[in-house]
Each structure stands twice: as C-alpha cells, then as structure tokens.
Amino acid sequence: MDEKRCYIKTFGCQMNEQDTVRLTQLLGRDGYRPTEDPEQADVILVITCSIREKAENKVYSLLGRFQPLKRKHPGLVIGVGGCVAQQEGERLLQKAPYLDLVFGTHNVHKVPALLAEIRRHGGRLAETRFYDEIPTDGLFDADGRLKAYVTIMQGCDYRCSFCVVPFTRGPEVSRRSDDVLAEVRALAAGGTKEVTLLGQTVNSYGKKAPGELTLTRLLEAIEAVDGIERIRFTTSHPNDLTDELIGAFGRLSKLCEHLHLPVQAGSDRVLARMRRPYTREAYLDKVRRLRTRCPEIALSADLIIGFPGETDEDFGQTLDLLRQVRYDSLFAFRYSRRPNTDAAELPDQVPDELKAARHQALLDLQRGIAEERARAQLGTVQEVLVEGPSPGDALKLTGRTRTNRIVHFPGPPHLIGHLARVRITQALAHSLTGEWVPSA
Ligand code: SF4
C-alpha cells in the first residue's frame, strides 16, 4: 500500500476530538500516516465547531490558507467535517471552490470511501445524512493509551434555546451496548485503564432503544471488564439523572466519584427561557441525593452568564446556587449569540460590560469555593492514576484523583501507567501536590 499522509485540524469539543481519533484510525487502515505539517499532506481535514459566532468565517479563512498548497500538490484533497460541515453541507462546496469534500457528523465512518472515490474519479462530494443508528466500523482503538474516550451515543433530543447541537449532531441515537463493550474490551486488552463514555446527554443512553441497557447497566457491564480500573461518563443532563444512576456512585468500585452536571442558570425564569426542562429546586434536590449517596463526589458544571433577559435578581440566584452546590470546578461562559438558535432572536440581550462584570463576580465567588474544596483534601490519601512526568517539573509525576483533580508528586517513573496512593500536602484551586505513599 502506498504511504500517504493526512493532516487533521480539530476545533471544538470532545466529540470532535473523538471523531478525529476515529478518523486517524480509519485512514490509518487505508495507509495514511498522520502528519503535523499540512505541506506534507495528501489529505487535509478540518473538523469544525459552530459553537461560536463567525465560526464559519474562521473555517473559510483557514481553508484559504490551505488553498495555495493545492497548486503545489495537485493531488491534495481538502475536506471539512464537524458541525459547520453538518449545518452548511453543499453550500460549503459552493463557497470554497478548492474544497473537495464535506462530511457531516454522522458520516465519519464514510470518509475513507469518499476519499477513495474522489482520488479515483475526481469530483467533489458532500455527505451530511443523519442515520438512525451509529454505524459500527469494526475498528476499535487499542493503541495502548492509558485513558480513552468511548462514544456511546450522539445527538440530542432536547431543544435548549441557545444550542446548535440538535441541528449539528442530529437526534439522539445510542450505540449498541454489545458494540460499546467490544470496544471497551479491546481497549483494556491494549492497555487502557480508564474509559470515559461520551455523549451529549450521555445519561439518557438507551432511552429510545427498547431492550437496550440503561447507562447504569452499561456501567455495571464495563465494571466487569478486566484491566479497566476507572470509568467516567460525560456530559449528563439533570433530567436524566435517575435514582438508579445516583445509586451506582459508591456501589460500582470502578466508577469515579465525579459528575459533570451542567446547570446553565440558577434562576427558574432563565431556565425556562433556555428551555431547560427542570427547576433550580429539582436540580438542587438531585445534588442533595447524590451527596447523600456519595459524600465524596466532586461536582462540576457549565453555566451561561448574561443569557438574554437575565436580571440582577436572576444572576443573584445563580450565585446563590453556587453557594449551595459548592462545585469543585465550573465552566462559566458569557452568552454569545449562536447562529440558527432561537435565543439569538430573543429580546433583552444583556450588554457585554454587564456580562463581563457578572462573569468576574461569579469567578471570584467560585475561586473561593474551589480553594476551600481543594483544602479539604489536605492530609487525605488519594488514589492517583499516574499519567507521566509533571509538565512543569520533570522530577515530579502527574495524574488525576478519582474526583478528577490533578496531582503532582515526586515518585519513581515505574509508577507511570499505574494507580498510586498519594498523600495530599498542598492544595491550590486547580491542582494538588502530594507525596507518594508506597503500598505496605
Ligand atoms: S441538552 Fe445539551 S446538547 Fe442538548 S440541546 Fe441542550 S445544551 Fe444542547
């Protein structure tokens, strides 16, 4: 097989990163080796994200930089995937005459065949269909990575007024559990110790597939896979956080005590305008039940500041929710209009300066909470999955606790790739320092 090279540039979320891993594997099967240098590439693929305004313009400007390479290398194929590709489809081909391929979010598995078609017969192709099930490409990533993502579902059936995902990733579709388990077993056989199950609303897994496992049952099945030591899942929707799933924390020994549970706002009025189908009290009730079941669980969330119509009182309720939940970490975003969403058309858009002031107030509050939560770890002994040398200090190792906190500690290199016990001696909001506690 001739050696060919592919350059993939990826923007956006973990789903796009996971699509990139899958593309790299699929293309590897057809003889393409990854390259970091677009000038060396036979195929350039850009995996796009449409979460920000003007994302599409950024794609055109990036593609424009690749255009001269086509003159130097006439066989070069340039393709665009991801969310902008899904939304724009053939329009991208019309707007960018040097583009050869557009593939939607459900069509990653078809890319090798589409590339082969273009290389054999020329022409320009766009494939953006949604499918009713996630295709099995029969290729499992078993390259020995310590931690791996496993996509178990895609798309979303909710209709949050600020979000483009239902348009870019289609309706919710769960992958068959036997297919997921085959991948997890292959990963374990290849040396992977931690898997993170991925989906836009991962905890609604199986809801639309009669006879399919629930997420809790799937976690139980993965718990039984030899070699896997840790399981995580993200992103969860508060509505689909069932008592069955809450009960899995603290019961399944491999399920890590961390949950990312986006709240988006702390005011019922804003939640309703966002079309988030829960109240702040319902959310807080689930948090209380989680903490009762598993007191050590770490919580993180996404939150939008300055959603259209957000008043000082609404924002005050968000701050109050933070004080009640006491998140270990928080991803707070200032609202920005996203094309093709209903919220972009809502009146009462919040001025940028006010969003900035609220953002700062929220960060100040959260920093204090995160520092207190981190200090509570001082003196405890944590299980750390050791990932490698510490980036800032080659004499130290680094890894994560089960609660997903980063820990740096001095220790022998043979710990890399293994679980180690570490006593926490210093705590900052975003990382911990500790000392290795060798097993007796
Ligand atoms: S649940 Fe998440 S992915 Fe689905 S529409 Fe809402 S924000 Fe988007």
Coordinates of N, CA, C and O in Angstrom, one line a residue, residues 32-180:
Y32 N -2.8 5.9 5.4 CA -2.5 7.3 5.7 C -1.8 7.4 7.0 O -2.3 6.9 8.0
R33 N -0.6 8.0 7.1 CA 0.0 8.3 8.3 C -0.3 9.8 8.7 O -0.2 10.6 7.8
P34 N -0.5 10.0 10.0 CA -0.7 11.4 10.4 C 0.5 12.3 10.2 O 1.6 11.8 10.4
T35 N 0.3 13.5 9.8 CA 1.5 14.5 9.8 C 1.0 15.8 10.5 O -0.2 16.1 10.5
E36 N 2.0 16.4 11.1 CA 1.7 17.7 11.7 C 1.9 18.9 10.7 O 1.7 20.0 11.1
D37 N 2.3 18.5 9.5 CA 2.7 19.6 8.6 C 1.7 19.5 7.4 O 1.8 18.6 6.6
P38 N 0.8 20.5 7.2 CA -0.1 20.4 6.1 C 0.6 20.4 4.7 O 0.1 19.8 3.8
E39 N 1.8 20.9 4.7 CA 2.5 20.9 3.4 C 2.9 19.5 2.9 O 3.2 19.3 1.8
Q40 N 3.0 18.6 3.9 CA 3.4 17.2 3.6 C 2.2 16.3 3.3 O 2.3 15.2 3.0
A41 N 1.0 16.9 3.4 CA -0.2 16.1 3.5 C -0.8 15.8 2.1 O -0.7 16.6 1.2
D42 N -1.3 14.6 1.9 CA -2.1 14.2 0.7 C -3.6 14.5 1.0 O -4.3 14.7 0.0
V43 N -3.9 14.5 2.2 CA -5.3 14.8 2.6 C -5.3 15.8 3.8 O -4.6 15.6 4.8
I44 N -6.0 16.9 3.7 CA -6.2 17.8 4.8 C -7.6 17.8 5.2 O -8.5 18.0 4.4
L45 N -7.9 17.5 6.5 CA -9.3 17.5 7.0 C -9.4 18.6 8.1 O -8.5 18.6 9.0
V46 N -10.4 19.4 8.1 CA -10.7 20.3 9.2 C -12.0 19.9 9.9 O -13.0 19.8 9.2
I47 N -11.9 19.6 11.2 CA -13.1 19.2 11.9 C -13.6 20.5 12.7 O -12.9 21.0 13.5
T48 N -14.7 21.0 12.3 CA -15.2 22.3 12.7 C -16.1 22.3 13.9 O -16.8 21.3 14.2
C49 N -16.2 23.5 14.5 CA -17.1 23.7 15.6 C -17.9 24.9 15.3 O -17.4 25.9 14.9
S50 N -19.2 24.9 15.6 CA -20.0 26.0 15.2 C -20.5 26.7 16.5 O -21.5 27.5 16.5
I51 N -19.9 26.5 17.6 CA -20.4 27.0 18.9 C -20.3 28.5 19.0 O -21.0 29.1 19.7
R52 N -19.3 29.0 18.3 CA -19.1 30.5 18.4 C -19.7 31.2 17.1 O -19.6 30.6 16.1
E53 N -20.1 32.4 17.3 CA -20.4 33.3 16.2 C -19.3 33.4 15.2 O -18.1 33.4 15.7
K54 N -19.5 33.5 14.0 CA -18.5 33.7 13.0 C -17.6 32.4 12.8 O -16.5 32.5 12.2
A55 N -18.0 31.3 13.3 CA -17.2 30.1 13.2 C -16.9 29.7 11.7 O -15.9 29.4 11.3
E56 N -18.0 30.0 11.0 CA -17.9 29.6 9.6 C -16.9 30.4 8.9 O -16.1 29.9 8.1
N57 N -16.8 31.7 9.2 CA -15.8 32.6 8.6 C -14.4 32.1 8.9 O -13.5 32.2 8.1
K58 N -14.2 31.7 10.2 CA -12.9 31.2 10.5 C -12.5 30.0 9.7 O -11.4 29.8 9.3
V59 N -13.5 29.1 9.4 CA -13.2 27.9 8.6 C -12.8 28.4 7.2 O -11.8 27.9 6.7
Y60 N -13.5 29.4 6.6 CA -13.1 29.8 5.3 C -11.7 30.4 5.3 O -10.9 30.2 4.4
S61 N -11.4 31.2 6.4 CA -10.0 31.8 6.4 C -9.0 30.7 6.6 O -7.9 30.8 5.9
L62 N -9.2 29.7 7.4 CA -8.2 28.6 7.5 C -8.1 27.8 6.2 O -7.0 27.6 5.7
L63 N -9.2 27.5 5.5 CA -9.2 26.8 4.3 C -8.4 27.6 3.2 O -7.7 27.1 2.4
G64 N -8.6 29.0 3.3 CA -8.0 29.8 2.3 C -6.5 29.7 2.4 O -5.7 29.8 1.5
R65 N -6.0 29.5 3.7 CA -4.5 29.3 3.8 C -4.0 28.0 3.2 O -2.9 27.9 2.9
F66 N -4.9 27.0 3.1 CA -4.5 25.7 2.5 C -4.6 25.7 1.0 O -4.0 24.9 0.3
Q67 N -5.4 26.7 0.5 CA -5.6 26.7 -0.9 C -4.3 26.7 -1.8 O -4.2 25.9 -2.7
P68 N -3.3 27.5 -1.4 CA -2.1 27.5 -2.3 C -1.4 26.2 -2.3 O -0.7 25.8 -3.3
L69 N -1.6 25.3 -1.3 CA -1.0 24.0 -1.3 C -1.5 23.2 -2.4 O -0.9 22.3 -2.9
K70 N -2.7 23.5 -2.9 CA -3.3 22.6 -4.0 C -2.5 22.9 -5.3 O -2.4 22.0 -6.1
R71 N -2.0 24.1 -5.4 CA -1.2 24.3 -6.6 C 0.1 23.6 -6.6 O 0.5 23.0 -7.6
K72 N 0.7 23.5 -5.4 CA 2.0 22.8 -5.2 C 1.8 21.3 -5.3 O 2.7 20.6 -5.7
H73 N 0.6 20.8 -4.9 CA 0.4 19.4 -4.8 C -1.0 19.1 -5.3 O -2.0 19.1 -4.6
P74 N -1.0 18.9 -6.7 CA -2.3 18.8 -7.4 C -3.2 17.7 -6.8 O -4.4 17.7 -7.0
G75 N -2.6 16.6 -6.3 CA -3.4 15.5 -5.8 C -4.1 15.7 -4.4 O -4.8 14.9 -3.9
L76 N -3.7 16.9 -3.8 CA -4.2 17.1 -2.5 C -5.7 17.2 -2.4 O -6.3 17.9 -3.2
V77 N -6.3 16.5 -1.4 CA -7.7 16.5 -1.2 C -8.0 17.3 0.1 O -7.4 17.0 1.2
I78 N -8.9 18.3 0.1 CA -9.2 19.1 1.3 C -10.7 18.8 1.7 O -11.5 18.9 0.8
G79 N -10.9 18.4 2.9 CA -12.2 18.1 3.4 C -12.5 18.8 4.7 O -11.7 19.2 5.4
V80 N -13.8 19.0 4.9 CA -14.3 19.7 6.1 C -15.4 18.8 6.7 O -16.3 18.3 6.1
G81 N -15.2 18.5 8.0 CA -16.2 17.8 8.8 C -16.7 18.6 10.0 O -16.4 19.8 10.1
G82 N -17.4 17.9 10.9 CA -17.8 18.6 12.1 C -19.1 19.4 11.9 O -19.8 19.2 11.0
C83 N -19.3 20.3 12.9 CA -20.6 20.9 13.0 C -20.9 21.9 11.9 O -22.0 22.0 11.4
V84 N -19.9 22.7 11.5 CA -20.1 23.7 10.4 C -20.5 22.9 9.1 O -21.4 23.2 8.3
A85 N -19.7 21.8 8.9 CA -20.0 21.0 7.7 C -21.4 20.4 7.7 O -22.1 20.4 6.7
Q86 N -21.9 20.0 8.9 CA -23.2 19.4 9.0 C -24.2 20.5 8.7 O -25.2 20.3 8.0
Q87 N -24.0 21.7 9.2 CA -25.0 22.8 9.0 C -25.0 23.3 7.6 O -26.0 23.6 7.0
E88 N -23.8 23.4 7.0 CA -23.7 24.1 5.7 C -23.8 23.2 4.5 O -24.2 23.5 3.5
G89 N -23.4 21.9 4.7 CA -23.5 20.9 3.6 C -22.9 21.4 2.3 O -21.8 22.0 2.3
E90 N -23.6 21.2 1.3 CA -23.1 21.6 -0.1 C -22.8 23.0 -0.2 O -22.0 23.4 -1.1
R91 N -23.4 23.9 0.6 CA -23.1 25.3 0.5 C -21.6 25.6 0.7 O -21.1 26.5 0.1
L92 N -21.0 24.8 1.5 CA -19.5 25.0 1.7 C -18.8 24.7 0.4 O -17.8 25.4 0.1
L93 N -19.2 23.7 -0.3 CA -18.5 23.4 -1.6 C -18.7 24.6 -2.6 O -17.8 25.0 -3.3
Q94 N -19.9 25.2 -2.5 CA -20.1 26.3 -3.4 C -19.3 27.5 -3.0 O -18.7 28.2 -3.9
K95 N -19.2 27.7 -1.7 CA -18.4 28.9 -1.3 C -16.9 28.8 -1.3 O -16.2 29.8 -1.4
A96 N -16.4 27.5 -1.3 CA -15.0 27.3 -1.3 C -14.7 26.4 -2.4 O -14.7 25.2 -2.3
P97 N -14.3 27.0 -3.6 CA -14.2 26.1 -4.8 C -13.0 25.1 -4.7 O -12.9 24.2 -5.5
Y98 N -12.1 25.4 -3.8 CA -10.9 24.5 -3.7 C -11.2 23.3 -2.7 O -10.3 22.5 -2.5
L99 N -12.4 23.3 -2.2 CA -12.8 22.3 -1.2 C -13.3 21.1 -2.0 O -14.0 21.2 -2.9
D100 N -12.8 19.8 -1.6 CA -13.2 18.6 -2.3 C -14.3 17.8 -1.6 O -15.1 17.1 -2.2
L101 N -14.4 17.9 -0.3 CA -15.2 17.0 0.5 C -15.8 17.7 1.7 O -15.1 18.4 2.4
V102 N -17.1 17.5 1.9 CA -17.8 17.9 3.1 C -18.5 16.7 3.7 O -19.2 16.0 3.0
F103 N -18.2 16.4 5.0 CA -18.8 15.3 5.6 C -19.4 15.7 6.9 O -18.8 16.4 7.7
G104 N -20.7 15.2 7.2 CA -21.4 15.6 8.4 C -21.0 14.7 9.6 O -20.2 13.8 9.5
T105 N -21.6 15.0 10.7 CA -21.2 14.4 12.0 C -21.5 12.9 12.1 O -20.9 12.2 12.9
H106 N -22.5 12.5 11.2 CA -22.8 11.0 11.2 C -22.0 10.3 10.2 O -22.3 9.1 9.9
N107 N -21.1 10.9 9.5 CA -20.5 10.3 8.3 C -19.0 10.1 8.4 O -18.4 9.9 7.4
V108 N -18.5 10.2 9.6 CA -17.1 10.0 9.8 C -16.6 8.6 9.2 O -15.6 8.5 8.6
H109 N -17.5 7.6 9.5 CA -17.1 6.2 9.0 C -17.0 6.1 7.5 O -16.4 5.2 7.0
K110 N -17.7 7.1 6.8 CA -17.7 7.0 5.3 C -16.5 7.7 4.7 O -16.3 7.7 3.5
V111 N -15.7 8.5 5.5 CA -14.6 9.3 4.9 C -13.6 8.5 4.0 O -13.3 8.9 2.9
P112 N -13.2 7.3 4.5 CA -12.2 6.6 3.7 C -12.8 6.3 2.3 O -12.1 6.5 1.2
A113 N -14.1 5.9 2.2 CA -14.7 5.6 0.9 C -14.9 6.8 0.1 O -14.6 6.8 -1.1
L114 N -15.2 7.9 0.7 CA -15.4 9.2 0.0 C -14.1 9.7 -0.6 O -14.0 10.1 -1.7
L115 N -13.0 9.6 0.2 CA -11.7 10.0 -0.2 C -11.3 9.1 -1.4 O -10.7 9.6 -2.4
A116 N -11.5 7.8 -1.3 CA -11.1 6.9 -2.4 C -11.8 7.3 -3.6 O -11.2 7.3 -4.7
E117 N -13.1 7.6 -3.5 CA -13.9 8.0 -4.7 C -13.4 9.2 -5.3 O -13.2 9.3 -6.6
I118 N -13.0 10.2 -4.5 CA -12.5 11.5 -5.1 C -11.2 11.2 -5.7 O -10.9 11.7 -6.8
R119 N -10.3 10.4 -5.1 CA -9.0 10.2 -5.7 C -9.1 9.4 -6.9 O -8.3 9.6 -7.9
R120 N -10.0 8.5 -7.0 CA -10.2 7.7 -8.2 C -10.8 8.4 -9.4 O -10.3 8.4 -10.5
H121 N -11.9 9.1 -9.0 CA -12.7 9.6 -10.1 C -12.8 11.2 -10.1 O -13.5 11.7 -11.0
G122 N -12.1 11.8 -9.2 CA -12.2 13.3 -9.1 C -13.6 13.7 -8.6 O -14.3 12.8 -8.0
G123 N -14.0 14.9 -8.8 CA -15.3 15.4 -8.3 C -15.2 15.8 -6.9 O -14.2 15.7 -6.2
R124 N -16.3 16.4 -6.5 CA -16.4 17.0 -5.2 C -17.7 16.4 -4.5 O -18.7 16.3 -5.1
L125 N -17.6 16.0 -3.2 CA -18.7 15.3 -2.6 C -19.1 16.0 -1.3 O -18.2 16.5 -0.6
A126 N -20.4 15.9 -1.0 CA -20.9 16.3 0.3 C -21.8 15.2 0.8 O -22.7 14.7 0.1
E127 N -21.6 14.8 2.0 CA -22.4 13.7 2.6 C -22.7 14.1 4.0 O -21.9 14.1 4.9
T128 N -24.0 14.5 4.2 CA -24.4 15.0 5.6 C -25.6 14.4 6.1 O -26.3 15.0 6.9
R129 N -25.9 13.1 5.6 CA -27.1 12.5 6.2 C -27.0 12.1 7.6 O -25.9 11.9 8.1
F130 N -28.1 12.1 8.3 CA -28.2 11.5 9.7 C -28.6 10.1 9.6 O -29.5 9.8 8.7
Y131 N -28.1 9.2 10.4 CA -28.5 7.8 10.4 C -29.3 7.5 11.7 O -29.1 8.2 12.7
D132 N -30.1 6.4 11.6 CA -30.9 6.1 12.8 C -30.1 5.3 13.8 O -30.5 5.0 14.9
E133 N -28.9 4.8 13.4 CA -28.1 4.1 14.4 C -26.6 4.5 14.1 O -26.3 5.0 13.0
I134 N -25.8 4.4 15.1 CA -24.4 4.7 15.0 C -23.7 3.6 14.3 O -23.7 2.4 14.7
P135 N -23.1 3.8 13.1 CA -22.6 2.7 12.3 C -21.4 2.1 13.1 O -20.6 2.8 13.8
T136 N -21.3 0.8 12.9 CA -20.1 0.1 13.5 C -19.1 0.0 12.5 O -19.3 -0.6 11.4
D137 N -17.9 0.6 12.7 CA -16.9 0.5 11.7 C -16.0 -0.7 12.0 O -15.0 -0.9 11.2
G138 N -16.2 -1.4 13.1 CA -15.4 -2.6 13.3 C -14.0 -2.3 13.7 O -13.2 -3.2 13.6
L139 N -13.7 -1.1 14.0 CA -12.3 -0.8 14.3 C -12.3 -0.2 15.7 O -12.9 0.8 16.0
F140 N -11.5 -0.9 16.5 CA -11.5 -0.4 17.9 C -10.1 0.1 18.2 O -9.1 -0.5 17.8
D141 N -10.1 1.2 18.9 CA -8.9 1.9 19.3 C -8.2 1.1 20.4 O -8.6 1.2 21.5
A142 N -7.2 0.4 20.1 CA -6.5 -0.4 21.1 C -5.0 0.0 21.0 O -4.2 -0.9 20.9
D143 N -4.7 1.3 21.1 CA -3.3 1.6 20.8 C -2.5 1.8 22.1 O -1.5 2.5 22.2
G144 N -3.1 1.3 23.2 CA -2.3 1.3 24.5 C -2.4 2.6 25.2 O -1.6 2.8 26.2
R145 N -3.3 3.6 24.8 CA -3.4 4.8 25.6 C -4.0 4.5 27.0 O -4.9 3.6 27.1
L146 N -3.4 5.1 28.0 CA -3.9 4.9 29.4 C -5.3 5.2 29.5 O -6.1 4.5 30.2
K147 N -5.7 6.3 28.9 CA -7.1 6.8 29.1 C -7.7 7.0 27.7 O -7.1 7.5 26.8
A148 N -9.0 6.5 27.5 CA -9.6 6.6 26.2 C -11.0 7.1 26.3 O -11.7 6.7 27.3
Y149 N -11.5 7.8 25.3 CA -12.9 8.1 25.2 C -13.6 7.0 24.4 O -13.1 6.5 23.4
V150 N -14.8 6.7 24.8 CA -15.7 5.8 24.0 C -17.0 6.5 23.8 O -17.8 6.8 24.7
T151 N -17.3 6.8 22.5 CA -18.6 7.4 22.2 C -19.7 6.3 22.3 O -19.6 5.3 21.7
I152 N -20.7 6.6 23.2 CA -21.8 5.6 23.3 C -23.1 6.2 22.7 O -24.0 5.4 22.6
M153 N -23.1 7.4 22.5 CA -24.4 8.0 21.8 C -24.0 9.3 21.1 O -22.9 9.8 21.4
Q154 N -24.9 9.7 20.3 CA -24.6 11.1 19.7 C -26.0 11.7 19.5 O -27.0 11.1 19.5
G155 N -25.9 13.0 19.3 CA -27.1 13.8 19.0 C -27.8 14.1 20.3 O -27.4 13.8 21.4
C156 N -28.9 14.8 20.2 CA -29.7 15.3 21.4 C -31.1 15.5 21.0 O -31.4 16.1 20.0
D157 N -32.0 15.1 21.9 CA -33.5 15.3 21.7 C -34.0 16.5 22.5 O -35.2 16.8 22.4
Y158 N -33.1 17.1 23.3 CA -33.6 18.4 23.9 C -33.5 19.5 22.9 O -32.9 19.4 21.9
R159 N -34.1 20.6 23.3 CA -34.1 21.8 22.4 C -33.8 23.0 23.2 O -34.5 24.0 23.2
C160 N -32.6 23.0 23.9 CA -32.2 24.2 24.6 C -32.1 25.4 23.6 O -31.6 25.2 22.5
S161 N -32.6 26.5 24.0 CA -32.8 27.6 23.0 C -31.5 28.2 22.6 O -31.4 28.9 21.6
F162 N -30.4 27.9 23.3 CA -29.1 28.5 23.0 C -28.2 27.6 22.2 O -27.1 27.9 21.8
C163 N -28.7 26.4 21.9 CA -27.7 25.3 21.5 C -28.0 24.8 20.1 O -29.1 24.7 19.6
V164 N -26.8 24.6 19.4 CA -26.9 24.2 18.0 C -26.8 22.6 17.8 O -27.0 22.1 16.8
V165 N -26.5 22.0 18.9 CA -26.2 20.5 18.8 C -27.3 19.7 18.2 O -27.0 18.9 17.3
P166 N -28.6 20.0 18.5 CA -29.6 19.2 17.8 C -29.6 19.3 16.3 O -30.0 18.4 15.6
F167 N -29.1 20.5 15.8 CA -29.0 20.7 14.4 C -27.7 20.1 13.8 O -27.7 19.6 12.7
T168 N -26.7 20.1 14.6 CA -25.4 19.7 14.1 C -25.1 18.2 14.3 O -24.3 17.6 13.6
R169 N -25.7 17.7 15.4 CA -25.4 16.2 15.7 C -26.6 15.4 15.5 O -26.6 14.2 15.8
G170 N -27.8 16.0 15.2 CA -29.0 15.2 14.9 C -29.7 14.8 16.1 O -29.3 15.1 17.3
P171 N -30.7 14.0 15.9 CA -31.5 13.4 17.1 C -30.6 12.4 17.9 O -29.6 11.9 17.4
E172 N -31.0 12.2 19.1 CA -30.3 11.3 20.0 C -30.3 9.8 19.4 O -31.4 9.3 19.1
V173 N -29.1 9.2 19.3 CA -29.0 7.9 18.9 C -28.0 7.2 19.8 O -26.9 7.7 19.9
S174 N -28.4 6.0 20.3 CA -27.4 5.3 21.2 C -26.7 4.2 20.4 O -27.4 3.6 19.5
R175 N -25.5 4.0 20.7 CA -24.7 2.9 20.0 C -25.1 1.6 20.7 O -25.4 1.6 21.9
R176 N -25.1 0.5 20.0 CA -25.5 -0.8 20.6 C -24.5 -1.1 21.8 O -23.3 -1.0 21.6
S177 N -25.0 -1.7 22.9 CA -24.2 -1.9 24.0 C -23.2 -3.0 23.7 O -22.0 -3.0 24.2
D178 N -23.5 -4.0 22.9 CA -22.5 -5.1 22.6 C -21.3 -4.5 21.9 O -20.2 -4.9 22.0
D179 N -21.6 -3.5 21.0 CA -20.6 -2.8 20.3 C -19.7 -2.0 21.2 O -18.4 -2.0 21.1
V180 N -20.3 -1.3 22.1 CA -19.6 -0.5 23.1 C -18.7 -1.4 23.9 O -17.5 -1.1 24.1

